[in-house]
PDB file of C-alpha atoms in Angstrom:
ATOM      1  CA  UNK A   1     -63.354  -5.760 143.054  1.00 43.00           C
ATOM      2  CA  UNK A   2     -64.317  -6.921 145.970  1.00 41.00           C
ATOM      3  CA  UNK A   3     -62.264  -5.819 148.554  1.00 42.00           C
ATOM      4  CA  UNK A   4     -62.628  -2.566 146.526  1.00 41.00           C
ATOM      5  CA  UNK A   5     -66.465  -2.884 147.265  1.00 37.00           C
ATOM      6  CA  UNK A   6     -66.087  -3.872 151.006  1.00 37.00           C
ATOM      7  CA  UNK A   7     -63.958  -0.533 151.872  1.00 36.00           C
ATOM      8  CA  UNK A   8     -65.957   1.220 150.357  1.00 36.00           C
ATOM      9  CA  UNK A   9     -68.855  -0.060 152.286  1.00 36.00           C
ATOM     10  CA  UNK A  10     -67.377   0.464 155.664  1.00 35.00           C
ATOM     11  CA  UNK A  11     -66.262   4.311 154.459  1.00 35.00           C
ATOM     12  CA  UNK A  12     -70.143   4.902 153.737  1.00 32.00           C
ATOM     13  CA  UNK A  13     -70.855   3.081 157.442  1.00 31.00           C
ATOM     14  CA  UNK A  14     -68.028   5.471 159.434  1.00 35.00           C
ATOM     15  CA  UNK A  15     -69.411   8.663 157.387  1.00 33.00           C
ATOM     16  CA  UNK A  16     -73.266   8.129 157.710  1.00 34.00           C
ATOM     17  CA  UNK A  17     -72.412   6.948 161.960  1.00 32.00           C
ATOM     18  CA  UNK A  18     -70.133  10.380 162.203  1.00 36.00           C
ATOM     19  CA  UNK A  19     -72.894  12.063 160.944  1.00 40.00           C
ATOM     20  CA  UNK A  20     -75.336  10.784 163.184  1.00 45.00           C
ATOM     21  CA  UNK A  21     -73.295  11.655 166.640  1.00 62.00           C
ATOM     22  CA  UNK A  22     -72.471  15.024 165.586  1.00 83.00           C
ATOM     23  CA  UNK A  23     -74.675  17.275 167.622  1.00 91.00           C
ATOM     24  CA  UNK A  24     -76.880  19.859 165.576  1.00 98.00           C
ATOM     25  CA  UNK A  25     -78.046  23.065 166.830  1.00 98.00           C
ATOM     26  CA  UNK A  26     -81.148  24.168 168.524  1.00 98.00           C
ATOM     27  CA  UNK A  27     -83.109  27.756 168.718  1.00 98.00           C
ATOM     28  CA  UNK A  28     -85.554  28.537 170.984  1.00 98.00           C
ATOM     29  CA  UNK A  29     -88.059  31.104 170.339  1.00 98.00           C
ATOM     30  CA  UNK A  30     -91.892  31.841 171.584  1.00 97.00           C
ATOM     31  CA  UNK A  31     -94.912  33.314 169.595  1.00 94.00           C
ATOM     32  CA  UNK A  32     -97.230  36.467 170.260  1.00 91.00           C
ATOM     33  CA  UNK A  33     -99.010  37.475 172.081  1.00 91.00           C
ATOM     34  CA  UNK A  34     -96.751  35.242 174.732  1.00 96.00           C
ATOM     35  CA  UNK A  35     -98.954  32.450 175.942  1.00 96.00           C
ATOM     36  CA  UNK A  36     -98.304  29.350 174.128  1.00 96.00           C
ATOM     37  CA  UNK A  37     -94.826  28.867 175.514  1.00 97.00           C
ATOM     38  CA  UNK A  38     -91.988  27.082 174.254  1.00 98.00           C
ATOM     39  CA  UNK A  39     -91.116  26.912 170.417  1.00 98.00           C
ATOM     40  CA  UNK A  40     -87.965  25.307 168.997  1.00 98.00           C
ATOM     41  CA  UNK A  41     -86.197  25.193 165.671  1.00 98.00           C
ATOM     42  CA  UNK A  42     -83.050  22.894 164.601  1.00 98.00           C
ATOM     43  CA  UNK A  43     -80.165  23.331 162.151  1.00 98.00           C
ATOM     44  CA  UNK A  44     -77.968  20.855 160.844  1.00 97.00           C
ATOM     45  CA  UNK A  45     -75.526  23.958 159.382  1.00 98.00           C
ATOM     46  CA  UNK A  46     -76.243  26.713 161.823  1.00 98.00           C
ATOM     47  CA  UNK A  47     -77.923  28.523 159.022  1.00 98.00           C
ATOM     48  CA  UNK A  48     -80.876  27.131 157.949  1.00 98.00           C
ATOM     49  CA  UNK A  49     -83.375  26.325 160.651  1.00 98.00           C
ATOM     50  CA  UNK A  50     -86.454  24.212 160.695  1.00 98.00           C
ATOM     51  CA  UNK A  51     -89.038  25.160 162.563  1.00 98.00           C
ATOM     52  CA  UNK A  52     -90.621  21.822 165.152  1.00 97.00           C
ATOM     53  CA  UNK A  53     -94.327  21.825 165.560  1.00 95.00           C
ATOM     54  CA  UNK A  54     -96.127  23.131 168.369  1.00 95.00           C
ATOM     55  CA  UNK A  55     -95.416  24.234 171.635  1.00 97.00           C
ATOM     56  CA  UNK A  56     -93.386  22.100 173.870  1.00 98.00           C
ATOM     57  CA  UNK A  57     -93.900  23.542 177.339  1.00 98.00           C
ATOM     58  CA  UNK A  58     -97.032  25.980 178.425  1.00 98.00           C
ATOM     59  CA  UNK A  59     -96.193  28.699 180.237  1.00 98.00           C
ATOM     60  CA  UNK A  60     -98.378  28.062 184.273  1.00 97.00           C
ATOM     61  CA  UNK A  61     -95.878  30.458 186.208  1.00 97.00           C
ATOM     62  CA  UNK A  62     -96.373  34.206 187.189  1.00 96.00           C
ATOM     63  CA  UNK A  63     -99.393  36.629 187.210  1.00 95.00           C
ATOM     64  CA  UNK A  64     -99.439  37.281 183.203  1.00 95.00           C
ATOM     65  CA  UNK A  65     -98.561  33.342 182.506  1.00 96.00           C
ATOM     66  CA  UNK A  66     -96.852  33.790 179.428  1.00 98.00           C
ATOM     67  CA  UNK A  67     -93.208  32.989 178.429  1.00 98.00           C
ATOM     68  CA  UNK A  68     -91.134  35.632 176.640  1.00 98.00           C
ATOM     69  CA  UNK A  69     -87.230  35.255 175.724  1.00 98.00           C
ATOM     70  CA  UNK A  70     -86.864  31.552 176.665  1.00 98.00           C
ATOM     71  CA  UNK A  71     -83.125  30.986 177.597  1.00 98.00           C
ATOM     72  CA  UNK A  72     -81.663  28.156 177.658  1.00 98.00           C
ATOM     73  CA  UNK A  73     -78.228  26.178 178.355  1.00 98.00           C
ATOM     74  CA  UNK A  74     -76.859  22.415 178.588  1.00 96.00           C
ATOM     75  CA  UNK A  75     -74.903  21.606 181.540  1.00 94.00           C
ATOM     76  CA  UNK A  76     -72.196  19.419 182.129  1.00 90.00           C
ATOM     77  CA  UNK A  77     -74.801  16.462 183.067  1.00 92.00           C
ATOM     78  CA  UNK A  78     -76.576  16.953 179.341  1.00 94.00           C
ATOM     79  CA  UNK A  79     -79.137  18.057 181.604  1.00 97.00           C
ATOM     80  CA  UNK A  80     -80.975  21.410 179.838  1.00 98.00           C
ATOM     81  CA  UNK A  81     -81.934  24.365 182.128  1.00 98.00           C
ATOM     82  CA  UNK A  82     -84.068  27.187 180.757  1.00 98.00           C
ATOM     83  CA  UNK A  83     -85.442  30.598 182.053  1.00 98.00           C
ATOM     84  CA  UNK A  84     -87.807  32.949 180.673  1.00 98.00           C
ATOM     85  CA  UNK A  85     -89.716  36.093 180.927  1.00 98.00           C
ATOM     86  CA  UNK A  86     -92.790  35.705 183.085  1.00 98.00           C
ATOM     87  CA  UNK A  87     -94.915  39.089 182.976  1.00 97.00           C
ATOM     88  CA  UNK A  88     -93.920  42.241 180.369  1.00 91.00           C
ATOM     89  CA  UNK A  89     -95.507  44.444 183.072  1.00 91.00           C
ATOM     90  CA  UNK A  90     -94.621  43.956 186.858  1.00 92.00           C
ATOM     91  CA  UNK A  91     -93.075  40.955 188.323  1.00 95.00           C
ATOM     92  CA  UNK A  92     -90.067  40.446 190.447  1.00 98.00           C
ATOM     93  CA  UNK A  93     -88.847  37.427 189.088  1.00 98.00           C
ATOM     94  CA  UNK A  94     -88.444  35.150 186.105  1.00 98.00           C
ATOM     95  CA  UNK A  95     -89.421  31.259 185.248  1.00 98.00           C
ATOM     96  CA  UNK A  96     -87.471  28.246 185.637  1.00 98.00           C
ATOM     97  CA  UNK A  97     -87.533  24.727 184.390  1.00 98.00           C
ATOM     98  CA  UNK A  98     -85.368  21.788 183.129  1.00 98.00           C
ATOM     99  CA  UNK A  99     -85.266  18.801 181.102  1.00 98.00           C
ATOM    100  CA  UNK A 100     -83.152  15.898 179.745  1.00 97.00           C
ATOM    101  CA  UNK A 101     -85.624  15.238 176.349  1.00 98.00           C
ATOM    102  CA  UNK A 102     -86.920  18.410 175.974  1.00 98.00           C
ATOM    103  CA  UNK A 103     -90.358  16.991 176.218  1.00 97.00           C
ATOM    104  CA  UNK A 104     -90.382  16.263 179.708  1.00 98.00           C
ATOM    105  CA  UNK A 105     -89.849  18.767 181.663  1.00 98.00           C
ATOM    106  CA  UNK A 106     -89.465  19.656 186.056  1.00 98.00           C
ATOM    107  CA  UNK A 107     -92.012  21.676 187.963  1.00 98.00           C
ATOM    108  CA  UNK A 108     -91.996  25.134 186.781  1.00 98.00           C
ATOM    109  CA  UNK A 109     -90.521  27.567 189.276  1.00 98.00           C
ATOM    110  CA  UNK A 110     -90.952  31.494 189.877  1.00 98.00           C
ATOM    111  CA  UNK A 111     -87.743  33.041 191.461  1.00 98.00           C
ATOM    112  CA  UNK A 112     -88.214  36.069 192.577  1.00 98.00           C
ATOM    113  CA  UNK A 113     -84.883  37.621 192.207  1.00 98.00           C
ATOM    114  CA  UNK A 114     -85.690  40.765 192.470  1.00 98.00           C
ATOM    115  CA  UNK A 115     -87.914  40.480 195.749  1.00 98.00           C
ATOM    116  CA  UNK A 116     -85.837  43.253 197.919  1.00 98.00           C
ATOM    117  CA  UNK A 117     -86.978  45.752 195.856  1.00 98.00           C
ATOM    118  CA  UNK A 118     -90.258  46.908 196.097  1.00 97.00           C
ATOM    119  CA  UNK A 119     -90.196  49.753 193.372  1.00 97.00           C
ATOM    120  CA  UNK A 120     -89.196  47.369 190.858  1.00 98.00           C
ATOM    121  CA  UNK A 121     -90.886  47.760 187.310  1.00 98.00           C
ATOM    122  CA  UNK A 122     -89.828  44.733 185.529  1.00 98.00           C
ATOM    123  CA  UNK A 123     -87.452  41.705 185.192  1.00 98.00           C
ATOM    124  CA  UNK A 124     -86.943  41.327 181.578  1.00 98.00           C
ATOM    125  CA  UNK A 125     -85.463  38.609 179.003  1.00 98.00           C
ATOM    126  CA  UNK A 126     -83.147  36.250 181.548  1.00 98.00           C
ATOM    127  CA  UNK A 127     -80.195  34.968 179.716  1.00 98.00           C
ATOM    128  CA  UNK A 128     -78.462  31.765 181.497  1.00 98.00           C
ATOM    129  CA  UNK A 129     -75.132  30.642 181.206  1.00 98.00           C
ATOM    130  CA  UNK A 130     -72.604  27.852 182.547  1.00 98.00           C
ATOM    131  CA  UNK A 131     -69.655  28.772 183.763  1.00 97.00           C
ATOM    132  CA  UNK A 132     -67.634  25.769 183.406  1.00 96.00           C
ATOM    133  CA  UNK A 133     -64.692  27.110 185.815  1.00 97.00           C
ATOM    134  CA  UNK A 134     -66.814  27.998 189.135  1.00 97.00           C
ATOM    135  CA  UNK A 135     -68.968  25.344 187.681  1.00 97.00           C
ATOM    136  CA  UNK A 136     -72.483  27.197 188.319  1.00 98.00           C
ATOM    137  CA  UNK A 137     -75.021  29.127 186.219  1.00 98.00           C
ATOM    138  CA  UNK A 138     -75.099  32.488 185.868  1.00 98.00           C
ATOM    139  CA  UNK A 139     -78.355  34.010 185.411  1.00 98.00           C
ATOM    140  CA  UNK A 140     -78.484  38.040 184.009  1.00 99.00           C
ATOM    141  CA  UNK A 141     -81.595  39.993 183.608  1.00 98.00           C
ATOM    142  CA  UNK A 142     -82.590  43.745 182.725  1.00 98.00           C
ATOM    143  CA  UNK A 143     -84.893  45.644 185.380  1.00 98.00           C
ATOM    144  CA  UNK A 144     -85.948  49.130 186.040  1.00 98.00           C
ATOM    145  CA  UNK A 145     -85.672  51.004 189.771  1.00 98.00           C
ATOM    146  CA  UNK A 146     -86.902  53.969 188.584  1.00 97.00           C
ATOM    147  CA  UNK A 147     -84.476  57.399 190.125  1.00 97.00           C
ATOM    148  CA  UNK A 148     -81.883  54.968 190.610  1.00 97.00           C
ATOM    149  CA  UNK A 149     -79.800  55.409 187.706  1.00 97.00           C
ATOM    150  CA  UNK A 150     -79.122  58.876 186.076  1.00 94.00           C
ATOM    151  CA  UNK A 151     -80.814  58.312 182.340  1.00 94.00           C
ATOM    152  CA  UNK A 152     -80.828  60.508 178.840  1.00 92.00           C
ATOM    153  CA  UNK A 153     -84.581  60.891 177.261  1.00 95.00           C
ATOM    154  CA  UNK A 154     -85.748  57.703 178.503  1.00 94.00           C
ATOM    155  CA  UNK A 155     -88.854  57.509 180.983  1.00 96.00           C
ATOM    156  CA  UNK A 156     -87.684  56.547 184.301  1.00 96.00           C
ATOM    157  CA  UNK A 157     -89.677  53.469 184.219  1.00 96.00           C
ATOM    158  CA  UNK A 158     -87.786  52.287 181.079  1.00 97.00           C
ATOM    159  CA  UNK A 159     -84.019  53.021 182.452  1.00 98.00           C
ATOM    160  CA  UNK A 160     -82.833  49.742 182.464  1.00 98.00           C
ATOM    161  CA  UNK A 161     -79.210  48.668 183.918  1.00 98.00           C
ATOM    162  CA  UNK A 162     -78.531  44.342 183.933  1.00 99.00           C
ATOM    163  CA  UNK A 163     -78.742  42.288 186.969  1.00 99.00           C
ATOM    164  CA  UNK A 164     -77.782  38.482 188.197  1.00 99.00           C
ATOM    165  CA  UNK A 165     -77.502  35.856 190.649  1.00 99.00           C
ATOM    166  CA  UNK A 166     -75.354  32.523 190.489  1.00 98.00           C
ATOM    167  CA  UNK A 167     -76.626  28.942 191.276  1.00 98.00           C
ATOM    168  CA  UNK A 168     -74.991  25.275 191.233  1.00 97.00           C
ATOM    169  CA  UNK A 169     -78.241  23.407 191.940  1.00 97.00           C
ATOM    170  CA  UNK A 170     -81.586  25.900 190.924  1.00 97.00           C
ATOM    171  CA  UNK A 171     -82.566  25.365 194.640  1.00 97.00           C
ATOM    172  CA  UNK A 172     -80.578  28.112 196.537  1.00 98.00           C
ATOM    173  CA  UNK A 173     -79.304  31.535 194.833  1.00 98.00           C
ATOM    174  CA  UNK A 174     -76.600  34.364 195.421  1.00 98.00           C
ATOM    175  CA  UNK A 175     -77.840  37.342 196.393  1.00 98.00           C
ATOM    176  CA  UNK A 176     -78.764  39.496 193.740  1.00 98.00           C
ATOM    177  CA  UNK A 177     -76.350  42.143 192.450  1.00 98.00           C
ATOM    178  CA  UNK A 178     -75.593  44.564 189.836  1.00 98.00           C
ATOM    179  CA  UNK A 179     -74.250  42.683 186.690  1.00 98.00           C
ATOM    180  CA  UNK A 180     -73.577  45.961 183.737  1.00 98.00           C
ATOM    181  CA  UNK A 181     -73.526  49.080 184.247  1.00 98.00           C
ATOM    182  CA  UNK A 182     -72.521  51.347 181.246  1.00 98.00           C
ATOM    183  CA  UNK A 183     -74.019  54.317 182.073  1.00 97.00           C
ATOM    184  CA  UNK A 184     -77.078  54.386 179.471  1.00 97.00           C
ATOM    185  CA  UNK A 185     -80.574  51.827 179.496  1.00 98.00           C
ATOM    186  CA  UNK A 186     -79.696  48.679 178.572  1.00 98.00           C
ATOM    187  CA  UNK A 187     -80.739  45.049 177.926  1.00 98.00           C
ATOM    188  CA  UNK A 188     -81.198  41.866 176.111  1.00 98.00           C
ATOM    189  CA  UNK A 189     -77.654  40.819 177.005  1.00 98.00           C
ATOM    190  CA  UNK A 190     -75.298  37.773 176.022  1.00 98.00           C
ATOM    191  CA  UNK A 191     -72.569  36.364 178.285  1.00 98.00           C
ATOM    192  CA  UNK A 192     -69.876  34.405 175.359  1.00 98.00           C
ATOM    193  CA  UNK A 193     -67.135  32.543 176.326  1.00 98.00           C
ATOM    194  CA  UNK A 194     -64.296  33.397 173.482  1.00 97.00           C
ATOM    195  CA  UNK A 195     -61.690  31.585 175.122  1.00 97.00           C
ATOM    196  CA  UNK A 196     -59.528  31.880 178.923  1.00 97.00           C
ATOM    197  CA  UNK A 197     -60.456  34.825 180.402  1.00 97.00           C
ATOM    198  CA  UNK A 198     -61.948  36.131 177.358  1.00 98.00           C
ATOM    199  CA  UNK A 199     -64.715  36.804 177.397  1.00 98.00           C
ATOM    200  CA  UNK A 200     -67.738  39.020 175.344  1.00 98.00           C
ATOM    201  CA  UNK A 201     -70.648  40.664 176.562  1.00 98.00           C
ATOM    202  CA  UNK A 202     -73.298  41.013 173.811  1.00 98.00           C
ATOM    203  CA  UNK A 203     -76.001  44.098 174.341  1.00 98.00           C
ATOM    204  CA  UNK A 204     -78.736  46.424 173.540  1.00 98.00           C
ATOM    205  CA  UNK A 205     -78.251  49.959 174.219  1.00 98.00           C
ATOM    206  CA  UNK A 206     -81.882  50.962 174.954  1.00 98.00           C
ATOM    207  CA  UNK A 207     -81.525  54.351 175.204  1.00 98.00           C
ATOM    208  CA  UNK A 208     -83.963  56.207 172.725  1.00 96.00           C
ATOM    209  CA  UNK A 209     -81.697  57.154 170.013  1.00 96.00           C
ATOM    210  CA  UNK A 210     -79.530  53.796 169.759  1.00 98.00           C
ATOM    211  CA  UNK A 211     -81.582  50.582 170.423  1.00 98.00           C
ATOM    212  CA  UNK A 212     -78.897  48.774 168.795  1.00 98.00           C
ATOM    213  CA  UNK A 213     -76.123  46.077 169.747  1.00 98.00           C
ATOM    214  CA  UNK A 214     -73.487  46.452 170.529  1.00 98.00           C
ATOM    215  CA  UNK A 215     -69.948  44.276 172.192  1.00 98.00           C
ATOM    216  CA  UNK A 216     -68.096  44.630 175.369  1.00 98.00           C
ATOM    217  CA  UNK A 217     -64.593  42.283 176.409  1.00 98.00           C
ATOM    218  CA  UNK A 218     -63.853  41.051 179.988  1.00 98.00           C
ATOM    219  CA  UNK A 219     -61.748  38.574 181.342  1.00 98.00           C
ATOM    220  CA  UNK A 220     -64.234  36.820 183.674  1.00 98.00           C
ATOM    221  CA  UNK A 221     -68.060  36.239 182.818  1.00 98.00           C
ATOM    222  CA  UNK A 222     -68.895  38.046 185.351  1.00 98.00           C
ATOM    223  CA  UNK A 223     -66.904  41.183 184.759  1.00 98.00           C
ATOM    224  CA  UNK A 224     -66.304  44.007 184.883  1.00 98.00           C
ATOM    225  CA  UNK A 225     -66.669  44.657 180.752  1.00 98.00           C
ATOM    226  CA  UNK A 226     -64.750  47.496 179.263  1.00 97.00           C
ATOM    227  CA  UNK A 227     -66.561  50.942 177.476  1.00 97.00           C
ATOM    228  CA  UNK A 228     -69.311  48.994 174.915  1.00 98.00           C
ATOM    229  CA  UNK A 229     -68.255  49.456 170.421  1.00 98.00           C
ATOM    230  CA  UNK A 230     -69.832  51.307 168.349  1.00 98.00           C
ATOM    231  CA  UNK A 231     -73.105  49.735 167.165  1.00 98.00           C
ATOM    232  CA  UNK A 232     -73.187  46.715 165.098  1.00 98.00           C
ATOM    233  CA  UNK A 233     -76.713  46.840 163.868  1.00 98.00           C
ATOM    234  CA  UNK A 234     -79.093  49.451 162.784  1.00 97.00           C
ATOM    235  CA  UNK A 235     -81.740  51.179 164.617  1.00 98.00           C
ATOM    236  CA  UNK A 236     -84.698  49.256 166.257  1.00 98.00           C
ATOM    237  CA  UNK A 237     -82.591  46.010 166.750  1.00 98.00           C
ATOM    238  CA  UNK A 238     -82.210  43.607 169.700  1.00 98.00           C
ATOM    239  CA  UNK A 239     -82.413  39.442 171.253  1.00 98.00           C
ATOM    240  CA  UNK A 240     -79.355  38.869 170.283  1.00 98.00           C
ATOM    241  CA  UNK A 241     -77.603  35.416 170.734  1.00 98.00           C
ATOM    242  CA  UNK A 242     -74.345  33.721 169.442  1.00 98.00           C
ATOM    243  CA  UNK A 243     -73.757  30.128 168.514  1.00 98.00           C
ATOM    244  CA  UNK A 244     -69.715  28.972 167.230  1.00 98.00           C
ATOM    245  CA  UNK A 245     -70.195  27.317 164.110  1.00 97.00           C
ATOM    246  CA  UNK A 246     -67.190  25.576 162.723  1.00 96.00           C
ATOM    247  CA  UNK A 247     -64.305  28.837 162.981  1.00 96.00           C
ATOM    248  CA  UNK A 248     -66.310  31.665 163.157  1.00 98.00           C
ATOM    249  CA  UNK A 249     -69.376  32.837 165.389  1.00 98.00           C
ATOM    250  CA  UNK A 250     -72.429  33.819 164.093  1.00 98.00           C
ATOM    251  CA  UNK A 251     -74.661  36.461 165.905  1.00 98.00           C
ATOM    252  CA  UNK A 252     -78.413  36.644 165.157  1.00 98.00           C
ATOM    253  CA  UNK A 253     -80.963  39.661 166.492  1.00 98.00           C
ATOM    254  CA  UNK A 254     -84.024  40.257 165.656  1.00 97.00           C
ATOM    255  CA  UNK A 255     -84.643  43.083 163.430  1.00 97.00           C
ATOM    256  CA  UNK A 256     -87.491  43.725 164.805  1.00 96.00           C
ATOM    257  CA  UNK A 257     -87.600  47.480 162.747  1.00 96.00           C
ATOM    258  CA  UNK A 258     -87.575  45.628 159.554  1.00 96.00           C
ATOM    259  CA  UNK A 259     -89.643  42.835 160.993  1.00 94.00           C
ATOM    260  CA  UNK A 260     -87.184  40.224 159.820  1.00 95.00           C
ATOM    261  CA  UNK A 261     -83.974  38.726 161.615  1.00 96.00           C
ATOM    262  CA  UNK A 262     -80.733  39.291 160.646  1.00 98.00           C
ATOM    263  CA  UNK A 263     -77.292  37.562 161.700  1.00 98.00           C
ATOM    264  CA  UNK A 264     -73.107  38.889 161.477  1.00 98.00           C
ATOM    265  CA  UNK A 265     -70.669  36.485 161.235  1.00 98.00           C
ATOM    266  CA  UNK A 266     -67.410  37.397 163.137  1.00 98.00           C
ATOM    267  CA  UNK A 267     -64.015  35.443 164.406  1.00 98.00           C
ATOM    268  CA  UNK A 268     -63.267  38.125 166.755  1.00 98.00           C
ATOM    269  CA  UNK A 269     -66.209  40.550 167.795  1.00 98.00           C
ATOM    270  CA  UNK A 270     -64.375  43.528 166.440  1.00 98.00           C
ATOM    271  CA  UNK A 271     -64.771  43.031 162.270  1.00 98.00           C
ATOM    272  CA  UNK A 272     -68.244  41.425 161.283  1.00 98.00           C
ATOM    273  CA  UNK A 273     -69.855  40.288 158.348  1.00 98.00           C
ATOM    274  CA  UNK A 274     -73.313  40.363 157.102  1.00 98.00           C
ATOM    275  CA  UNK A 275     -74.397  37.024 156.473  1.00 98.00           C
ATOM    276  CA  UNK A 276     -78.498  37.382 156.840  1.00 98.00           C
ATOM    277  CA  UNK A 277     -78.918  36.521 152.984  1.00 98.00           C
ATOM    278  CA  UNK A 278     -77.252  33.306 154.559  1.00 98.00           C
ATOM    279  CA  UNK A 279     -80.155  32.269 156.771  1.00 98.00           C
ATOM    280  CA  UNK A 280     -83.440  31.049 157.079  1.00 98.00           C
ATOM    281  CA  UNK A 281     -85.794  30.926 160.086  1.00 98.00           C
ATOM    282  CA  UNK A 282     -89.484  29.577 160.161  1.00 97.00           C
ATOM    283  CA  UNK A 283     -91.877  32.445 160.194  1.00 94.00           C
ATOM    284  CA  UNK A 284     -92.746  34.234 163.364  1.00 93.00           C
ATOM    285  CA  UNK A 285     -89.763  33.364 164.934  1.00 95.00           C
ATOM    286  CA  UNK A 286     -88.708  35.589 168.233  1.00 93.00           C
ATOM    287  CA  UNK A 287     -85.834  36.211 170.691  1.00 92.00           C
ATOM    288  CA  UNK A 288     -84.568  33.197 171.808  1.00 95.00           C
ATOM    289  CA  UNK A 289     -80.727  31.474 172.418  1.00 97.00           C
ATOM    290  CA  UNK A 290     -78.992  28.854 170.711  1.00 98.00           C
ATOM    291  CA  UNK A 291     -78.009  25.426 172.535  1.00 97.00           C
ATOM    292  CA  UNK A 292     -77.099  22.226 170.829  1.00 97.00           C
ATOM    293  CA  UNK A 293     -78.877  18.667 170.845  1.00 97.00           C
ATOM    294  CA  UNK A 294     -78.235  15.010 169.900  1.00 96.00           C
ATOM    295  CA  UNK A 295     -79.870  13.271 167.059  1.00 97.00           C
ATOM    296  CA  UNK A 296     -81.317  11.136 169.280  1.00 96.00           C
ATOM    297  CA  UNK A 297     -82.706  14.344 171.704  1.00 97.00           C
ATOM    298  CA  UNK A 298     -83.771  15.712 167.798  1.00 97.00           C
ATOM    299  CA  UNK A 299     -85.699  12.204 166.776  1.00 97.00           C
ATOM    300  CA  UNK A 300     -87.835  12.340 169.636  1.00 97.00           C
ATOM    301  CA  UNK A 301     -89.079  16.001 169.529  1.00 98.00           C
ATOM    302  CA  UNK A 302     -90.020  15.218 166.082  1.00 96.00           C
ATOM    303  CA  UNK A 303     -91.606  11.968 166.864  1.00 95.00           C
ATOM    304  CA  UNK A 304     -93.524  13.262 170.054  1.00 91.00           C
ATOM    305  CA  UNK A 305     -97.192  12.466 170.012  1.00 67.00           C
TER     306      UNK A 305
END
C-alpha cells in the first residue's frame, strides 16, 4: 500500500508541475472611447477568457493619446513587443513599446512610418509579427493616400490598401513599402505562419458592400498573397486574430454588427467551423491579438498592486 501511495504521489507532483509550465494564452484588447490603454484577458483553454483588471499601460504617445488595436508578439528573447493605433483621425505613425512582465514597460515611442507622405489620412490597427527565419519583426498597417488607388463606392479618404516596414532592434526601420494590394479597401490584417513557406494572410475587405474577412496563401510572410476567398464572416465584421490551439486554429473577429465576437475554428483556412457558442470573453472586449504567457508572467499581472 505504500509504495502504491508513494507513486501515486509523485504522478499528482509531475501532473500539477506540467501544468504549471505550460504556457496559457493571452488577449489584448482596449476600451472606448480609446484612452485608458492597455487591457488583457487570459485563457487556460483558448476558449474561455478572463478578463485582468484595469489598464496596464496608458496611452502618452501621439496627438489624440489613445491606444486602439494593441498588437502584440513574443520574441525569441521572451521579450514582448507591442504596437498600437495612436490617432483614428490623422497621424503618420503608430505606438511602440515593450516589456518582459507586462507591467513594466520601455519608453513609449511614435514611429512615424508613414512620414514621406504628406497626404496621408490615417495609419490604422498595426499588426506585428516575428519572422523567425530573417529573424526581425514585421510590422503591417492600413492607410489611405487618397487618388492613389482606383476604389468602388468608397470615399477616397477611406480607400485603404496595407503597408509595412521590418526591424531587428525597434531602433532603425526599412523603408516603408506597399505590403497587400488586392485591388479593393482593405484592412485589419493578420500575417499566420501555417508551416514552411506557408503562409496565411487574414483580412477585411473594406469596401462598402463586403466588410468581411476573408484568407489569402503565400509562401513568404511577406508575400506576394494569391486572389483573397470568398468571405468567411457576415457583413459588418473585422479585428481578426488567430491563435493554434492544440490541432486546429481558432480565428476570432469582432462582430462588431451584432455587437458580440465570434470565432471559426479551422485546420486549414479553407473549411471552417463555427465555434462562437464555444467562447467567452469579458464584456467590452475589442480588437486585439493573441500571444502566450508563463504562469509566472500570469501570477504577477494578477498580483500587481
Amino acid at each position: 500500500m505504500k509504495k502504491i501511495f508513494i507513486i501515486l504521489t509523485l504522478s499528482f507532483f509531475a501532473v500539477s508541475y506540467s501544468q504549471k509550465k505550460k504556457d496559457l494564452y493571452l488577449f489584448t484588447s482596449f476600451r472606448e472611447p480609446a484612452t485608458e490603454g492597455l487591457y488583457l484577458a487570459y485563457s487556460e483553454d483558448g476558449y474561455n477568457w478572463k478578463g485582468l483588471e484595469g489598464s496596464f499601460l496608458k496611452p502618452e504617445i501621439g496627438a489624440s493619446k489613445i491606444m486602439r488595436d494593441p498588437s502584440i508578439t513574443k520574441g525569441a528573447d521572451g521579450t514582448y513587443h507591442m504596437v498600437w493605433t495612436t490617432d483614428w483621425k490623422g497621424g503618420n505613425g503608430f505606438g511602440y513599446a515593450s516589456s518582459k512582465d507586462l507591467i513594466h514597460w520601455s519608453e513609449q515611442q511614435y514611429i512615424p512610418v508613414m512620414k514621406n507622405e504628406p497626404e496621408v489620412v490615417n495609419v490604422w490597427a498595426p499588426e506585428i509579427f516575428y519572422d523567425d527565419v530573417k529573424k526581425e519583426y514585421i510590422i503591417i498597417w492600413a492607410s489611405t493616400i487618397p487618388f492613389r488607388f482606383e476604389k468602388g463606392v468608397e470615399e477616397e479618404k477611406n480607400n485603404h490598401r496595407m503597408y509595412y516596414v521590418t526591424t531587428k532592434d525597434f531602433k532603425t526601420f526599412s523603408d516603408t513599402k506597399l505590403y497587400y494590394e488586392p485591388g479593393f479597401s482593405v484592412i485589419d490584417c493578420v500575417i499566420v505562419k501555417k508551416g514552411k513557406k506557408d503562409y496565411v494572410l487574414v483580412l477585411k475587405d473594406n469596401t462598402r458592400p463586403m466588410r468581411n474577412i476573408k484568407v489569402a496563401f503565400g509562401k513568404s510572410p511577406l508575400g506576394p498573397f494569391e486572389k483573397s476567398s470568398e468571405p468567411l464572416t457576415e457583413y459588418l465584421s473585422e479585428g481578426p486574430t488567430v491563435v493554434k490551439v492544440g490541432k486546429n486554429w481558432l480565428l476570432y473577429y469582432d462582430n462588431y454588427g451584432s455587437k458580440n465576437y465570434k470565432a471559426l475554428s479551422t485546420t486549414d483556412f479553407v473549411h471552417f467551423e463555427d465555434v462562437s457558442s464555444k467562447i467567452s470573453l469579458p464584456e467590452g472586449h475589442k480588437h486585439g491579438t493573441i500571444t502566450t504567457i508563463s504562469a509566472d508572467v500570469l501570477k504577477g499581472l494578477i498580483d500587481r498592486k
